[in-house]
Short mmCIF file of C-alpha atoms in Angstrom, two decimals:
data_model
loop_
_atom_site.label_atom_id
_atom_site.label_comp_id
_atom_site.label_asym_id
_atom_site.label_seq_id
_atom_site.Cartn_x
_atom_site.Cartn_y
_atom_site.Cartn_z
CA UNK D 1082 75.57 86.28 69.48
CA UNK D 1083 78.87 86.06 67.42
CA UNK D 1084 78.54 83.17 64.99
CA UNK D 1085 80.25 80.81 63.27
CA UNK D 1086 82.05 79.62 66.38
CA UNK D 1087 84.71 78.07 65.02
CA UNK D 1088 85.75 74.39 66.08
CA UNK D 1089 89.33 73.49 67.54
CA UNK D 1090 90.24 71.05 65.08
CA UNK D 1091 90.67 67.77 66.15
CA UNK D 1092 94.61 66.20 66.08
CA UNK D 1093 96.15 68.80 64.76
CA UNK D 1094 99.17 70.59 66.33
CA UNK D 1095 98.61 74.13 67.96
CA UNK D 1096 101.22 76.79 67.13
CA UNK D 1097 102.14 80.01 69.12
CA UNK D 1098 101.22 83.22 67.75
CA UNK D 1099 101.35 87.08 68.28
CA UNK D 1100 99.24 89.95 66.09
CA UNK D 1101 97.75 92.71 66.99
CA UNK D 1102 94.83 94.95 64.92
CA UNK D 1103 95.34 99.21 65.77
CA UNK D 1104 92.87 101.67 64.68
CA UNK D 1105 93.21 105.02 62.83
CA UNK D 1106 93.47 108.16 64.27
CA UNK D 1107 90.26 109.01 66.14
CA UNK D 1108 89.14 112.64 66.88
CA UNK D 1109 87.77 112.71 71.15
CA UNK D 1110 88.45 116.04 71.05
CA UNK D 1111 85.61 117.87 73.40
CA UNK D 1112 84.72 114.05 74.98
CA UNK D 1113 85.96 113.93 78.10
CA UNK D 1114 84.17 111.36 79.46
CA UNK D 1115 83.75 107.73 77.39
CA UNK D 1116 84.26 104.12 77.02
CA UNK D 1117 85.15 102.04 75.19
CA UNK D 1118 82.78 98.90 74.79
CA UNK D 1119 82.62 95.79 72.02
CA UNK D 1120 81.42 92.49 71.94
CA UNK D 1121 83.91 89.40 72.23
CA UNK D 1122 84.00 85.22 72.32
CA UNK D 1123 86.84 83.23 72.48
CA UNK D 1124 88.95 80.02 73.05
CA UNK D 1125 92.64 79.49 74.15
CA UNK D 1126 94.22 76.42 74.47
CA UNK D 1127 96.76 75.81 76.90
CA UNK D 1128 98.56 77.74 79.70
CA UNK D 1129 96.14 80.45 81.57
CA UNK D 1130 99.45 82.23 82.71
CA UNK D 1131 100.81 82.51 79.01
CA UNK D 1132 97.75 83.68 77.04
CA UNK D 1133 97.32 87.39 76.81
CA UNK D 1134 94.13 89.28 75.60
CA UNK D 1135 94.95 92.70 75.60
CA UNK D 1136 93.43 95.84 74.56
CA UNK D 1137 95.63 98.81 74.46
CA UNK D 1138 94.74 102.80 74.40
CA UNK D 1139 96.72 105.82 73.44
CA UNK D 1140 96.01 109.31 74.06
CA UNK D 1141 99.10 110.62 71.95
CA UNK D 1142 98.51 108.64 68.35
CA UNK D 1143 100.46 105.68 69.30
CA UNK D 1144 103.54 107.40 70.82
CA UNK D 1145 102.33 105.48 74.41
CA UNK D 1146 99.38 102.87 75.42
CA UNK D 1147 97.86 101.56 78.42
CA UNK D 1148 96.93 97.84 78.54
CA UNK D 1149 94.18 96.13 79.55
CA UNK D 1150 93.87 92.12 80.34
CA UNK D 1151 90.28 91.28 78.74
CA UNK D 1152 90.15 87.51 78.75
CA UNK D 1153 88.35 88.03 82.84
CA UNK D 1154 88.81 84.29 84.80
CA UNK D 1155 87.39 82.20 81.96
CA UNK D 1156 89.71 79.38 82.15
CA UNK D 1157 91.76 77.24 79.22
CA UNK D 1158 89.63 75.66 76.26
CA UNK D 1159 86.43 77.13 77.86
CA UNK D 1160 84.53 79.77 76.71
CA UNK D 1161 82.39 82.62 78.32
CA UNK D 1162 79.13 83.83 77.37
CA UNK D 1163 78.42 84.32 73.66
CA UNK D 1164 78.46 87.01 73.57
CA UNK D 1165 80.18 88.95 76.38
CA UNK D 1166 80.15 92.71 76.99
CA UNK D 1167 83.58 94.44 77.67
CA UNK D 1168 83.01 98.15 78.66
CA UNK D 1169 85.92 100.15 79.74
CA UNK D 1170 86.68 103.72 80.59
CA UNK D 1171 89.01 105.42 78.61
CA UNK D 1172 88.49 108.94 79.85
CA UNK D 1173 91.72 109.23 81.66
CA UNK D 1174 93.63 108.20 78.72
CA UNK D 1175 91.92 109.38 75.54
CA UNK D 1176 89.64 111.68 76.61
CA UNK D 1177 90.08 115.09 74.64
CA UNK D 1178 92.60 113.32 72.37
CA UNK D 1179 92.45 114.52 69.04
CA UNK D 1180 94.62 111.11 68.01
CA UNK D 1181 93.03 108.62 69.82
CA UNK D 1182 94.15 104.92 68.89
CA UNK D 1183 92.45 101.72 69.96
CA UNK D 1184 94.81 98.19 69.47
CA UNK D 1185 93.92 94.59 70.02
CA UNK D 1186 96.84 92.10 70.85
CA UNK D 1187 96.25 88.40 70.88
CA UNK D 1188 99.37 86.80 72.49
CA UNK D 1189 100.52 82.87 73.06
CA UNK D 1190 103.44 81.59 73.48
CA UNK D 1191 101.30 77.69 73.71
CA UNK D 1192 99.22 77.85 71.20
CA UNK D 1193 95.43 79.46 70.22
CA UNK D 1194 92.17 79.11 69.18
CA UNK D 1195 90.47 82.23 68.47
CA UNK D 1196 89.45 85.32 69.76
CA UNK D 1197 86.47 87.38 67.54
CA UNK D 1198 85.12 90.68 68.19
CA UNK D 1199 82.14 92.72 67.24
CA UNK D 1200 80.06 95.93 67.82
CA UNK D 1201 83.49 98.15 68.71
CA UNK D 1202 82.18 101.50 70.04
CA UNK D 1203 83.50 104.29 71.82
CA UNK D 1204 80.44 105.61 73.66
CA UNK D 1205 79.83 108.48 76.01
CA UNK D 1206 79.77 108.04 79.64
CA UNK D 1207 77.46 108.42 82.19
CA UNK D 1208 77.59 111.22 84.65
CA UNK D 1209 76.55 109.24 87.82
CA UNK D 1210 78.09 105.32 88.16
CA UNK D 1211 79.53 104.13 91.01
CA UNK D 1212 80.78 100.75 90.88
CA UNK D 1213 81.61 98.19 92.94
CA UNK D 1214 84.78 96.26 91.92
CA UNK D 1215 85.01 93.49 94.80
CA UNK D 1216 83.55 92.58 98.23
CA UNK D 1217 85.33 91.37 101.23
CA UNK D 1218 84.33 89.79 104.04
CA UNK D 1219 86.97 90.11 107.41
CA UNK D 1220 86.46 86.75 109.35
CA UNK D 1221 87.61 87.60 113.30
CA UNK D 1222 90.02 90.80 111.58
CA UNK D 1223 91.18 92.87 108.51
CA UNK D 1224 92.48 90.74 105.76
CA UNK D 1225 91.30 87.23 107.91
CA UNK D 1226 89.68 86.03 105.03
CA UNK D 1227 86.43 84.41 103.84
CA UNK D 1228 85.51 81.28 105.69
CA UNK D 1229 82.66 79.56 103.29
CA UNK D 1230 82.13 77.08 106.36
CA UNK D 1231 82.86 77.95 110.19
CA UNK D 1232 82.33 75.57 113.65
CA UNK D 1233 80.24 77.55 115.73
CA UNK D 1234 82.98 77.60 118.39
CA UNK D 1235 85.38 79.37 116.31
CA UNK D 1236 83.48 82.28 114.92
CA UNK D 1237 83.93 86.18 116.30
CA UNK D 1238 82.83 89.45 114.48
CA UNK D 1239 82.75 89.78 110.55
CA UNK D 1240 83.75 92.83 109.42
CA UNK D 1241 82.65 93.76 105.46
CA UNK D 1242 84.04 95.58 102.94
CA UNK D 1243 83.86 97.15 99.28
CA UNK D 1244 86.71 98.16 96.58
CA UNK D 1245 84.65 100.75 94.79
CA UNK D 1246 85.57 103.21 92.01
CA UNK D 1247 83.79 106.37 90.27
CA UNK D 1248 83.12 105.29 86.96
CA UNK D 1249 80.90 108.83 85.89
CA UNK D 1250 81.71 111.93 85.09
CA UNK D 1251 80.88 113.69 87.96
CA UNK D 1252 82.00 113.34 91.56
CA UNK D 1253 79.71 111.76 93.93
CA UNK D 1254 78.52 112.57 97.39
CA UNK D 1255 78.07 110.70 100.21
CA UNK D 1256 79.31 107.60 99.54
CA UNK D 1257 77.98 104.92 101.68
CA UNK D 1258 78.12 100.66 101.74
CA UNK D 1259 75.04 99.21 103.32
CA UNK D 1260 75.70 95.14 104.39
CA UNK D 1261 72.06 93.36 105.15
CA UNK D 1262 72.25 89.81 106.66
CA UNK D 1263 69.41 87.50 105.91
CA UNK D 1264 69.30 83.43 106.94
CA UNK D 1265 69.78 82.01 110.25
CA UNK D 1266 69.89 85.46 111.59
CA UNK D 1267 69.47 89.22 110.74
CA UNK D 1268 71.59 92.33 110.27
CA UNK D 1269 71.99 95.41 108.79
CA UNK D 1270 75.53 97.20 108.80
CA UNK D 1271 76.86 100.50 107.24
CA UNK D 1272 80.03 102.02 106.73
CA UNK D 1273 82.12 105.09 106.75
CA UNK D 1274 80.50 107.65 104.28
CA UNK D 1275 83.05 109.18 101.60
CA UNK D 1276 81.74 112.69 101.53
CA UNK D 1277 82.83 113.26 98.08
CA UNK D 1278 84.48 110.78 95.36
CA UNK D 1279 86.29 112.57 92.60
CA UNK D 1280 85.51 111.16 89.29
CA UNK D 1281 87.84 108.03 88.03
CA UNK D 1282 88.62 107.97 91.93
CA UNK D 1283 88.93 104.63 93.82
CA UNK D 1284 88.72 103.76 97.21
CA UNK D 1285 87.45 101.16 99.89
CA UNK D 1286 84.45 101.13 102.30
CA UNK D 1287 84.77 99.69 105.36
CA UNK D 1288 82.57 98.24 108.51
CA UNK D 1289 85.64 96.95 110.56
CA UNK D 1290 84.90 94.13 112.63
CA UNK D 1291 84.20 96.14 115.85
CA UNK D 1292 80.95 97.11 114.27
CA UNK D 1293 80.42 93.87 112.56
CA UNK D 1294 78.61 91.05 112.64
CA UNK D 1295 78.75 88.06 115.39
CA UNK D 1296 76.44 84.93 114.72
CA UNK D 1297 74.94 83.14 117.74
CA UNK D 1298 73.34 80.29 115.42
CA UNK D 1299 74.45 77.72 113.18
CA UNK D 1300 73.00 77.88 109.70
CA UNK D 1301 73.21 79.44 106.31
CA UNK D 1302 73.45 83.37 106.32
CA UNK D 1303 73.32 85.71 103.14
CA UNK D 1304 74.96 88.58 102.51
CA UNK D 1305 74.17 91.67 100.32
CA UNK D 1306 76.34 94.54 100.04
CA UNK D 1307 75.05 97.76 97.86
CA UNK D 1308 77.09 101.01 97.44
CA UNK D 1309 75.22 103.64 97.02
CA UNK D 1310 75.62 107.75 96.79
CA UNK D 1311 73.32 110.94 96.79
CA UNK D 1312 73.04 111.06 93.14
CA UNK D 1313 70.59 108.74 91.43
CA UNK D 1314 73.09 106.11 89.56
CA UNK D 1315 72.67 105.29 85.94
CA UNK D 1316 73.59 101.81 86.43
CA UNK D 1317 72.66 100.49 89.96
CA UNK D 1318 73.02 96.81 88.67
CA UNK D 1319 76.90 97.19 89.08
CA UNK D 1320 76.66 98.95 92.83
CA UNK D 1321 75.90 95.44 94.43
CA UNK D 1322 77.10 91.62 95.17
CA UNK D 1323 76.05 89.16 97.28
CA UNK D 1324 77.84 86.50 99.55
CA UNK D 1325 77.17 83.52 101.78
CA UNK D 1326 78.71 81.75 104.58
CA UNK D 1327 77.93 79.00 106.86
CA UNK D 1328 78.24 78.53 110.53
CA UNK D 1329 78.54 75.01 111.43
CA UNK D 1330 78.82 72.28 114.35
CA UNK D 1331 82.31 71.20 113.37
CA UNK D 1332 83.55 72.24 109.54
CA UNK D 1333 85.76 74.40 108.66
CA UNK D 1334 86.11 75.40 104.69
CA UNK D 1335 87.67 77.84 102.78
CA UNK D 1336 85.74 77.12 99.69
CA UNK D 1337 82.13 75.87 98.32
CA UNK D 1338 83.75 72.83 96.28
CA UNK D 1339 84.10 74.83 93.24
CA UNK D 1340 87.05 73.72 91.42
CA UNK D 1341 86.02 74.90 87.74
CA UNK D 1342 87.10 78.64 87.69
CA UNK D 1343 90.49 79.55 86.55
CA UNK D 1344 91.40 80.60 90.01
CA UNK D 1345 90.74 77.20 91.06
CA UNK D 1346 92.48 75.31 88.26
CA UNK D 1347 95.45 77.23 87.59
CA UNK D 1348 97.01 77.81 91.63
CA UNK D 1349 101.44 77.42 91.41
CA UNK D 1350 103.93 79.22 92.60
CA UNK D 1351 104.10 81.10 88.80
CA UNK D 1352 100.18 82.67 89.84
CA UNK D 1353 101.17 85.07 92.28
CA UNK D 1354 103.99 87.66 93.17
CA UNK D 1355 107.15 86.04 94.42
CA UNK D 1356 105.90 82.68 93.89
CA UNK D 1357 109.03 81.91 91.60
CA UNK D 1358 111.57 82.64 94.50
CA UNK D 1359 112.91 79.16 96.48
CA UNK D 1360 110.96 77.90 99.47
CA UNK D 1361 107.46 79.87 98.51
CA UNK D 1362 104.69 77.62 98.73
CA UNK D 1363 100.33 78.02 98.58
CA UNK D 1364 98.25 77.24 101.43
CA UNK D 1365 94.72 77.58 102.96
CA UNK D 1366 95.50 78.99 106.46
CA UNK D 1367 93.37 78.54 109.12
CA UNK D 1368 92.79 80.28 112.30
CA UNK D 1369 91.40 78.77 115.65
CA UNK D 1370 91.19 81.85 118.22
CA UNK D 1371 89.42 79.01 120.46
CA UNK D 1372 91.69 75.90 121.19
CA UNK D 1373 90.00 72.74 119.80
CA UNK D 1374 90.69 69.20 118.45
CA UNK D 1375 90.93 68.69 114.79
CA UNK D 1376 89.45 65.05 113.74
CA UNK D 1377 89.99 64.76 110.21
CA UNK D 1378 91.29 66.91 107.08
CA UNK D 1379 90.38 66.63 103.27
CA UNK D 1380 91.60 68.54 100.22
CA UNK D 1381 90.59 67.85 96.36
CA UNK D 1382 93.57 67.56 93.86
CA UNK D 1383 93.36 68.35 90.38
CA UNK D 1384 94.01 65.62 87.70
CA UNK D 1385 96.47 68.31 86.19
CA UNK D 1386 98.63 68.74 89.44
CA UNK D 1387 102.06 67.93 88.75
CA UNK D 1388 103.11 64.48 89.94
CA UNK D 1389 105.65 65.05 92.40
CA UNK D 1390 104.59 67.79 93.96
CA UNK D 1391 104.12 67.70 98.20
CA UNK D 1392 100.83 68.48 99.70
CA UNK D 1393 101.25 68.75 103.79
CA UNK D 1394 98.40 69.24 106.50
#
């Protein structure tokens, strides 16, 4: 772990503040495939949308970088694991460099606690790593949604899919997503098949919602997706997620009452694209393809909404 922690201190004012630490020149040349991986903890204190953790590559000794957010969705004056593993491929931008540079920017315009880092290492890749980035699940079509709770009168096919990416050095064959459905009922799905994925390559897998999944029954269903390939993957623990949904008698829900995560506690119009524009406004949208009465309605607001603001069913 990455001790002393150090304490917000208590009463005292919090000031903005912007500094960055950049490496030396470093010599890649004849790597072509690495990451770059380190250790970090840290705190922030007080807007998620101002607070920037960045880590920044060149290729060219400074001349250009490409950024990358690092802080994940741990939200304001929390902190994630002690420590927590950041690994990150850099072969597209500094692999081969002979002038490599690696810079670390810790940005607020509100104010800061810390951020500390450890254990930086620029390490060489595996051949063989597909990952999978994110998992969707298509409720009655593409981009319908995730439904954590639906009535039993209202549900049609899910369709499933995966945002993957080659993280190795090699390209990988057969690429493949395999959905199995365990709980009230059983499935097991699979996708397309990419027949080859060029290395640093991403791309989506997809079981569209003609081939999906229809439940019959009401209860609790689980779902585990696993991407998988010809070659044997050096990391398989990053090739899977899991997911899981209810059918019910009469609920529907968009969420699982989590209201902790930074997506949860920081939703305005400044969290999204467009959001700033006149008229744009955030809601959970909700489909009936079978007509039906709706008996009630309930929504949780946040001690830290703004008072003023309208909230319409």
């Amino acid at each position: 772990s990455i001790n002393p922690q150090p304490t917000p201190p208590t009463g005292a004012g919090y000031g903005p503040l912007t500094g960055s630490i950049t490496s030396n020149d470093i010599d890649l040349t004849g790597q072509s495939n690495i990451k770059l991986e380190f250790q970090q903890l840290f705190r922030y204190c007080c807007n998620l949308s101002e607070i920037f953790l960045t880590v920044s590559v060149s290729g060219n000794g400074g001349a250009s970088w490409t950024d990358f957010d690092v802080k994940g969705t741990t939200a304001v004056n929390n902190t994630p694991a002690n420590p927590t593993t950041i690994s990150l491929n850099i072969s597209a931008i500094a692999g081969n460099s002979p002038n490599a540079r690696i810079r670390f920017t810790f940005e607020s315009s509100t104010g800061v606690y810390y951020w500390q880092i450890d254990d930086i290492a620029i390490v060489e890749g595996a051949q063989n790593d597909i990952v999978l980035e994110k998992d969707y699940s298509d409720f009655l079509y593409k981009d319908g949604g995730y439904y954590a709770q639906t009535p039993l009168s209202q549900i049609g096919a899910i369709g499933y899919r995966a945002a993957i990416i080659n993280n190795g050095g090699d390209a990988q064959s057969d690429v493949k997503l395999d959905v199995n459905i365990t709980g009230a009922a059983t499935s097991t799905l699979q996708s397309n098949i990419i027949p080859s994925l060029a290395t640093l390559v991403r791309d989506t897998l997809l079981i569209d919602n003609t081939t999906g999944f229809t439940p019959t029954v009401t209860g609790t269903y689980n779902v585990n997706f696993t991407v998988s390939q010809t070659q044997n993957d050096s990391f398989p623990a990053n090739n899977s997620a899991t997911r899981k949904f209810l059918v019910t008698d009469s609920i529907y829900a968009r969420d699982f009452n989590t209201t902790t995560t930074a997506t949860t506690v920081a939703i305005s119009t400044s969290d999204y694209v467009g959001g700033d524009v006149d008229g744009a406004m955030i809601a959970n949208f909700y489909e009936f393809p079978v007509a039906t009465n709706i008996r009630s309605a309930s929504v949780f607001i946040a001690s830290s909404s703004t008072i003023g603001t309208s909230f319409d069913f």
